[in-house]
mmCIF file of C-alpha atoms in Angstrom:
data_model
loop_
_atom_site.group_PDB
_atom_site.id
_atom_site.type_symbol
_atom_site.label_atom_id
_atom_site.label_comp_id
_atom_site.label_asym_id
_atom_site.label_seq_id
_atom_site.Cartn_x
_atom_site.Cartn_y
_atom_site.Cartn_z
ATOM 1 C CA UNK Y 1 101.633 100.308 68.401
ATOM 2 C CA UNK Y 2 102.164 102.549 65.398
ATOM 3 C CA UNK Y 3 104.352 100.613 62.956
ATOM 4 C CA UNK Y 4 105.702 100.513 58.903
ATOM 5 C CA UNK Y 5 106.177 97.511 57.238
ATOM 6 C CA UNK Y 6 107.673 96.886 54.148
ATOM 7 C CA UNK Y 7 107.206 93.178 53.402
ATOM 8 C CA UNK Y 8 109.810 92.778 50.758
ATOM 9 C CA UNK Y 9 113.630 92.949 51.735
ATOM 10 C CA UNK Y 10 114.333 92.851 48.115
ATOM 11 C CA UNK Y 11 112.628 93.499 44.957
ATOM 12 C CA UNK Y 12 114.248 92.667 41.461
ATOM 13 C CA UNK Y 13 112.950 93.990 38.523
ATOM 14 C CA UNK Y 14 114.619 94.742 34.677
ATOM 15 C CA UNK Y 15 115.375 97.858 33.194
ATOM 16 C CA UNK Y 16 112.432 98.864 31.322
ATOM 17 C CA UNK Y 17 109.795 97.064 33.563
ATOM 18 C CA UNK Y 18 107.345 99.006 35.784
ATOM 19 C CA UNK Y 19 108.446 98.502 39.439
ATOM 20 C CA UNK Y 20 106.072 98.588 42.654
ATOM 21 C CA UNK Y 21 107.573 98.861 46.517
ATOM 22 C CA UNK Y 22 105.042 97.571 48.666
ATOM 23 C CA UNK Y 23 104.348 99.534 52.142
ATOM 24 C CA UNK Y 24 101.931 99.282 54.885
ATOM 25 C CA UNK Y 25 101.059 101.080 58.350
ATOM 26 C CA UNK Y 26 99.181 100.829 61.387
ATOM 27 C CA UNK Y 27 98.865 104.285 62.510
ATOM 28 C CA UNK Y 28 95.436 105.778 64.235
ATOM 29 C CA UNK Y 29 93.812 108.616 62.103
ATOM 30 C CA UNK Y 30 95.087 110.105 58.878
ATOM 31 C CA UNK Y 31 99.076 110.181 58.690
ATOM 32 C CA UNK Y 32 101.606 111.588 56.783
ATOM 33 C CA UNK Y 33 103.043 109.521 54.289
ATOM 34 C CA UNK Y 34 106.869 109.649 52.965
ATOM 35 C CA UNK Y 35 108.984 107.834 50.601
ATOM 36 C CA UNK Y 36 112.816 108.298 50.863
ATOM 37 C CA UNK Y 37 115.683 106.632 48.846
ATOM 38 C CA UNK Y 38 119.380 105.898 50.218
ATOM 39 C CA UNK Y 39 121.874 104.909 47.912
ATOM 40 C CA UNK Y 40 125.243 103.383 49.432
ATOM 41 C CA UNK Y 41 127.408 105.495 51.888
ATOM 42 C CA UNK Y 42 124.549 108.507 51.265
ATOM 43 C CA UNK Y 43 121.669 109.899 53.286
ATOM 44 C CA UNK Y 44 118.012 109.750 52.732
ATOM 45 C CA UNK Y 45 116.953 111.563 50.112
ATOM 46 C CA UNK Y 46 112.896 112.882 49.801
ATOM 47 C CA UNK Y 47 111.193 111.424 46.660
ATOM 48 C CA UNK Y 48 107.637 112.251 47.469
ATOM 49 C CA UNK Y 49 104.878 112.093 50.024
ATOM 50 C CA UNK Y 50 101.079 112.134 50.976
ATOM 51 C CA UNK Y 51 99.144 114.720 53.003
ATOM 52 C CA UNK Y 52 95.867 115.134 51.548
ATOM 53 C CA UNK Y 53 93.849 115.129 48.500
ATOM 54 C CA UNK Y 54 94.829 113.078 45.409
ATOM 55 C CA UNK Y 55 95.211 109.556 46.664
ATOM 56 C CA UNK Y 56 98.144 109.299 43.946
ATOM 57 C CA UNK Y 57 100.760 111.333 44.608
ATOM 58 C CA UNK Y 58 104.014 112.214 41.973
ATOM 59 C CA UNK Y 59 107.435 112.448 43.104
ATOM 60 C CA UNK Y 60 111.247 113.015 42.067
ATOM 61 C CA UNK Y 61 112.221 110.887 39.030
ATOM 62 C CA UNK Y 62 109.613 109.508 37.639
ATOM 63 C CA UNK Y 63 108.056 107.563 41.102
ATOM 64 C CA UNK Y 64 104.821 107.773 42.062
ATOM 65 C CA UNK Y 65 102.589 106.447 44.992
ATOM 66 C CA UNK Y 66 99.294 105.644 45.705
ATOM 67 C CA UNK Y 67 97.479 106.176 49.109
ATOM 68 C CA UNK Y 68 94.876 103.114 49.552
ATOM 69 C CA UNK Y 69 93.322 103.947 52.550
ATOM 70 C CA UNK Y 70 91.020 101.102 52.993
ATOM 71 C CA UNK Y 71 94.314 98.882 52.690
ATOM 72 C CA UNK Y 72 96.382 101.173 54.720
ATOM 73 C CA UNK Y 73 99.106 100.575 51.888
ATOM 74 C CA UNK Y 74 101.126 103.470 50.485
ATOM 75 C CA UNK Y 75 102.958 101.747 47.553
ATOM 76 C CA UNK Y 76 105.930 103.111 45.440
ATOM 77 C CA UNK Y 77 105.739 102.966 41.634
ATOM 78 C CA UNK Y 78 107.519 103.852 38.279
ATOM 79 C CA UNK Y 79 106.119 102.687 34.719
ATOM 80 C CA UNK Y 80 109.983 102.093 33.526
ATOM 81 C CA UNK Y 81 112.694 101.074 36.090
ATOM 82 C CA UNK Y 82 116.503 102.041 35.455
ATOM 83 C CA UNK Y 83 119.538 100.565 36.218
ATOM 84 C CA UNK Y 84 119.969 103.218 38.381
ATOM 85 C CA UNK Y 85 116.570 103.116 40.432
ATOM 86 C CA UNK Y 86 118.640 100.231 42.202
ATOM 87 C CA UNK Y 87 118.856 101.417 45.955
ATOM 88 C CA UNK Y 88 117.426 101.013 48.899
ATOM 89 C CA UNK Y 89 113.894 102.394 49.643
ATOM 90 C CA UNK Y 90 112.203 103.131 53.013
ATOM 91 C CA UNK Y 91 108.662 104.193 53.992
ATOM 92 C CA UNK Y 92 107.834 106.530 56.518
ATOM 93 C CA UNK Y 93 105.145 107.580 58.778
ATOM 94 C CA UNK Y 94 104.366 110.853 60.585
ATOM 95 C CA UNK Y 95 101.249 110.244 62.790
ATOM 96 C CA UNK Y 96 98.766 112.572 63.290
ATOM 97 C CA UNK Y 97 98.795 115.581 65.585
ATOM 98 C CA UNK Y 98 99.969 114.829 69.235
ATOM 99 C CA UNK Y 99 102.855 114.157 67.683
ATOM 100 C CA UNK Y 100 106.452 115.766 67.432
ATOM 101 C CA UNK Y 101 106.781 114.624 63.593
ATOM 102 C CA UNK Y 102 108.791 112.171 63.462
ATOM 103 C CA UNK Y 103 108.832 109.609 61.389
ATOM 104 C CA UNK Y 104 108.811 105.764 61.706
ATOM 105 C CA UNK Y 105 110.282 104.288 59.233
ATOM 106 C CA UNK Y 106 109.621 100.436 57.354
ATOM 107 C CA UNK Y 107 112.998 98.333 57.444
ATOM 108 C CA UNK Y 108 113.781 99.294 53.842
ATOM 109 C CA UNK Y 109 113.138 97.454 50.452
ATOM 110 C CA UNK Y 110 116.419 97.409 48.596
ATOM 111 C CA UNK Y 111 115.431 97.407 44.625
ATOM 112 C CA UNK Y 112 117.654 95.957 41.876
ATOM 113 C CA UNK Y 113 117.197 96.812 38.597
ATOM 114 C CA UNK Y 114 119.030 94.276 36.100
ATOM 115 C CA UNK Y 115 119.824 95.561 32.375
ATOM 116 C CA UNK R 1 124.148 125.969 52.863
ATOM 117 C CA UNK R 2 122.312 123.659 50.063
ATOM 118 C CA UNK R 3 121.787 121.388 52.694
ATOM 119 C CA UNK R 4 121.978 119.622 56.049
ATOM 120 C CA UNK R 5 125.862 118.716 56.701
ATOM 121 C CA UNK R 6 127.297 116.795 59.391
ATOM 122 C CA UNK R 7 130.488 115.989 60.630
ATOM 123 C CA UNK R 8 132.523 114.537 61.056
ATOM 124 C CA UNK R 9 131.545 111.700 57.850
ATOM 125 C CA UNK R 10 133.438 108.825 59.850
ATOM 126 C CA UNK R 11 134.454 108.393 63.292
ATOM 127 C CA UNK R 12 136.398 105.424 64.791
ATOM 128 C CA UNK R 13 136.874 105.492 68.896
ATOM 129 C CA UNK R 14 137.594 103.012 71.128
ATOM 130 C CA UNK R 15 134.840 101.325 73.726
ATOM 131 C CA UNK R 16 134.619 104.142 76.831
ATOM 132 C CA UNK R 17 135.754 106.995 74.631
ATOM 133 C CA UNK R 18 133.116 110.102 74.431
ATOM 134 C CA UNK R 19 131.908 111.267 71.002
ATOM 135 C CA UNK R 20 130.475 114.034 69.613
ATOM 136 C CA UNK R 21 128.512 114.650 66.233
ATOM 137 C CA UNK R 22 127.501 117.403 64.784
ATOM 138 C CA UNK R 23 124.931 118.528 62.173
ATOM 139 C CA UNK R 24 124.515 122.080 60.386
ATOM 140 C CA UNK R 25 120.825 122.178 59.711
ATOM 141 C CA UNK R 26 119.463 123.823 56.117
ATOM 142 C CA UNK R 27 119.252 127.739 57.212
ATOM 143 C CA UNK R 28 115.650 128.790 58.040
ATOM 144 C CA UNK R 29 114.591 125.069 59.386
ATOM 145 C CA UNK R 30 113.527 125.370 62.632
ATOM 146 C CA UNK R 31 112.883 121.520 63.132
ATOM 147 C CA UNK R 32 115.823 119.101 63.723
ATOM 148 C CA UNK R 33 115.468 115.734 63.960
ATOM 149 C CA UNK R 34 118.032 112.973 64.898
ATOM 150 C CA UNK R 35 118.286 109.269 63.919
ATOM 151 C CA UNK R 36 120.109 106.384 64.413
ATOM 152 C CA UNK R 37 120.310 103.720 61.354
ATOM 153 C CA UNK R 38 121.603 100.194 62.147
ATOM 154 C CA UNK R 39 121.757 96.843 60.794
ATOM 155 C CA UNK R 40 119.483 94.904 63.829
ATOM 156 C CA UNK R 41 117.596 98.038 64.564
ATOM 157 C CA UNK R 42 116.556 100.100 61.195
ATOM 158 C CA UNK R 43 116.044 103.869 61.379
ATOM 159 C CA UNK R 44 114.791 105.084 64.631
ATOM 160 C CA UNK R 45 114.033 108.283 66.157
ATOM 161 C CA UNK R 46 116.684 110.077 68.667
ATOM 162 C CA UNK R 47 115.636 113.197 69.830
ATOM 163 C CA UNK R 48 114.162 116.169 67.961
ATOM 164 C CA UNK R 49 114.014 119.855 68.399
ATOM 165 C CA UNK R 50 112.207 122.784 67.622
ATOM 166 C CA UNK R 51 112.808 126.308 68.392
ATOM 167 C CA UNK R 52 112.990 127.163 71.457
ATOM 168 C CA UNK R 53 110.453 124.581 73.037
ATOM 169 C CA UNK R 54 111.602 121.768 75.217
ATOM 170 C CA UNK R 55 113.273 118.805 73.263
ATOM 171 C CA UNK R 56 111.282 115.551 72.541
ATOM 172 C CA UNK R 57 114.321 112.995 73.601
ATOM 173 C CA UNK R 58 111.869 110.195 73.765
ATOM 174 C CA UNK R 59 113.918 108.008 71.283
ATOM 175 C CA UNK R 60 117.241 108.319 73.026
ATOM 176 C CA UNK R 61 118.245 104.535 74.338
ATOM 177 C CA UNK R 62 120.099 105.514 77.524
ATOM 178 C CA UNK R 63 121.590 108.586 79.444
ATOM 179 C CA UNK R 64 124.558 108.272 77.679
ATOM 180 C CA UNK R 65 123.033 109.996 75.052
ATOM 181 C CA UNK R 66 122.457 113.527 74.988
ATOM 182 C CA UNK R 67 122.070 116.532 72.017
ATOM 183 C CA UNK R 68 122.171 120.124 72.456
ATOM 184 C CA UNK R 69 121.373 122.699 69.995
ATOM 185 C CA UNK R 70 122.757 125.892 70.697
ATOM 186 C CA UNK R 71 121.249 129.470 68.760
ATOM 187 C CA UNK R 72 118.600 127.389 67.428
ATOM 188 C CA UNK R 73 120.876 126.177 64.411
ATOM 189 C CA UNK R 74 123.963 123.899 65.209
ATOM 190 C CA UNK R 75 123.162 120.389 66.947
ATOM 191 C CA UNK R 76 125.647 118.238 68.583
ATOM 192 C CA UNK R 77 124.745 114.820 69.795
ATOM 193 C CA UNK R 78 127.233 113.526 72.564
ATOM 194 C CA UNK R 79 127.386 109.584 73.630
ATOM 195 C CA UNK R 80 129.248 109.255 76.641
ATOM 196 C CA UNK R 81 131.383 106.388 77.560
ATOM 197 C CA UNK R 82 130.477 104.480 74.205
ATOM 198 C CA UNK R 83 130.018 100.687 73.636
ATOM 199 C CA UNK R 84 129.991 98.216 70.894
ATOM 200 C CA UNK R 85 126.350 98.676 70.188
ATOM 201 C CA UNK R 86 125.943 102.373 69.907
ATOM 202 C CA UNK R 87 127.908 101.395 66.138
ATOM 203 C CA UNK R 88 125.711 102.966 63.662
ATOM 204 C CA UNK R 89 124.821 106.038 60.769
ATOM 205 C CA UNK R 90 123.681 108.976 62.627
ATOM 206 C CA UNK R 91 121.895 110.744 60.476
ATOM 207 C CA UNK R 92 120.724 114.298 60.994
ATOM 208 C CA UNK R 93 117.395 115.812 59.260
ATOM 209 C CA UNK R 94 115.856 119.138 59.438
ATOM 210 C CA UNK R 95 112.258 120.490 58.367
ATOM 211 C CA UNK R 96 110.289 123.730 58.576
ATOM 212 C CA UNK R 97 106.942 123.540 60.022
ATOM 213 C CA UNK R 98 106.026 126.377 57.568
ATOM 214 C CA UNK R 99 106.402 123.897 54.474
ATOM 215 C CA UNK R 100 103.427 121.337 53.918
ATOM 216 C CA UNK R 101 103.563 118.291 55.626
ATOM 217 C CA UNK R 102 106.726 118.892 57.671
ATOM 218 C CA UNK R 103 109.359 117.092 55.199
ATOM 219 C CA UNK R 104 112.913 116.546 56.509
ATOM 220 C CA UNK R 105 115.470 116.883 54.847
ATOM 221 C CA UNK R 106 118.789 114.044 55.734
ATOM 222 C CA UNK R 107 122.255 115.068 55.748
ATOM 223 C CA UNK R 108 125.157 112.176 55.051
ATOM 224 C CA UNK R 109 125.410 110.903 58.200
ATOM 225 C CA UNK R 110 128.018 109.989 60.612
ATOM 226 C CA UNK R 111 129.521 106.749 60.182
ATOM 227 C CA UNK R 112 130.117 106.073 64.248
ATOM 228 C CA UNK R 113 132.688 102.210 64.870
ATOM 229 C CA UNK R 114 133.086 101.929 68.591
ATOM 230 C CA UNK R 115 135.929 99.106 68.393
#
């Protein structure tokens, strides 16, 4: 079965520290590759994702991610967390063609950055 | 407008009551995609539509649930006689297939309490 996981419900990090969100799949061929941040009472909002080329891929504010795909892993960075990184983070998936494009989503990683 | 909108933000009905929600897609995306967001469950998959072509309503959990989208813009999901466990964030996204790798775009949700 095509899944996301996101093996850390929470990851707590201080302001000023690099930050990593850990994601893996299980998807059959080459997939699409998303990262979207909620913060409370909001929708999901795009930060970046991975088609092709460049296994590391730059996003909105400052994230980046890095397509291992060996490892299957599609991990969120940033060199310098801020207080106001703190929100919750889900992974995504779009499988390869046969499909209608949408995503499955990881259970979310919700990130707390202390000052 | 700017972006996908739904409405209404919050909705309270009692158990057996019929709902509907609605989402205003970015102009020009021709891909809309519903999702359901709850505690037990995550973010999963509704129903999704594009153009004209038949609707993928794979991801709806019962006959109760139903969307239309009418003009190829406006979407309205109906759930029929409601219960305690359709409770959720229904969010709404949108994408054009003319844009790399298919990113979709969230509106705010619908906060849905069946009491």
């Amino acid at each position: 079965a095509q899944s996301v996981a996101q093996p850390e419900d929470q990851v707590n990090v201080a302001e000023g520290n690099p930050l990593t969100v850990k994601c893996t799949y299980s998807v059959s061929g080459n997939p699409y590759l998303f990262w979207y941040v909620q913060y409370p009472n909001r929708g999901l909002q795009f930060l970046l994702k991975y088609i092709t080329g460049d296994n590391l891929v730059k996003g909105s504010y400052g994230f980046e991610a890095e397509f291992n795909k060996s490892q299957t892993s599609f991990h969120l960075k940033k060199p310098s967390a801020l207080v106001s990184d703190s929100a919750l983070y889900f992974c995504a998936v779009r499988p390869p063609s046969g499909n209608t494009g949408k995503l499955i989503f990881g259970q979310g990683t919700t990130l707390q950055v202390k000052p | 407008g700017a972006g996908v909108s739904q409405s209404p933000s919050n909705k309270v009905t009692e158990k057996g009551k019929d709902v509907e929600l609605r989402c205003d897609p970015i102009s020009g995306h021709t891909a809309l995609y519903w999702y359901r967001q709850s505690l037990g469950q995550g973010l999963e998959f509704l129903i999704y539509f594009q153009g004209n072509s038949a609707p993928d309503k794979s991801g709806l959990p019962s006959d109760r649930f139903s969307a239309e989208r009418t003009g190829g813009s406006v979407s309205t999901l109906t759930i029929q006689r409601t219960q305690q466990e359709d409770s959720a964030v229904y969010l709404c996204a949108s994408s054009s297939p003319g844009l790399a790798g298919n990113t979709q775009y969230f509106g705010p949700g619908t906060r849905l309490t069946v009491l």
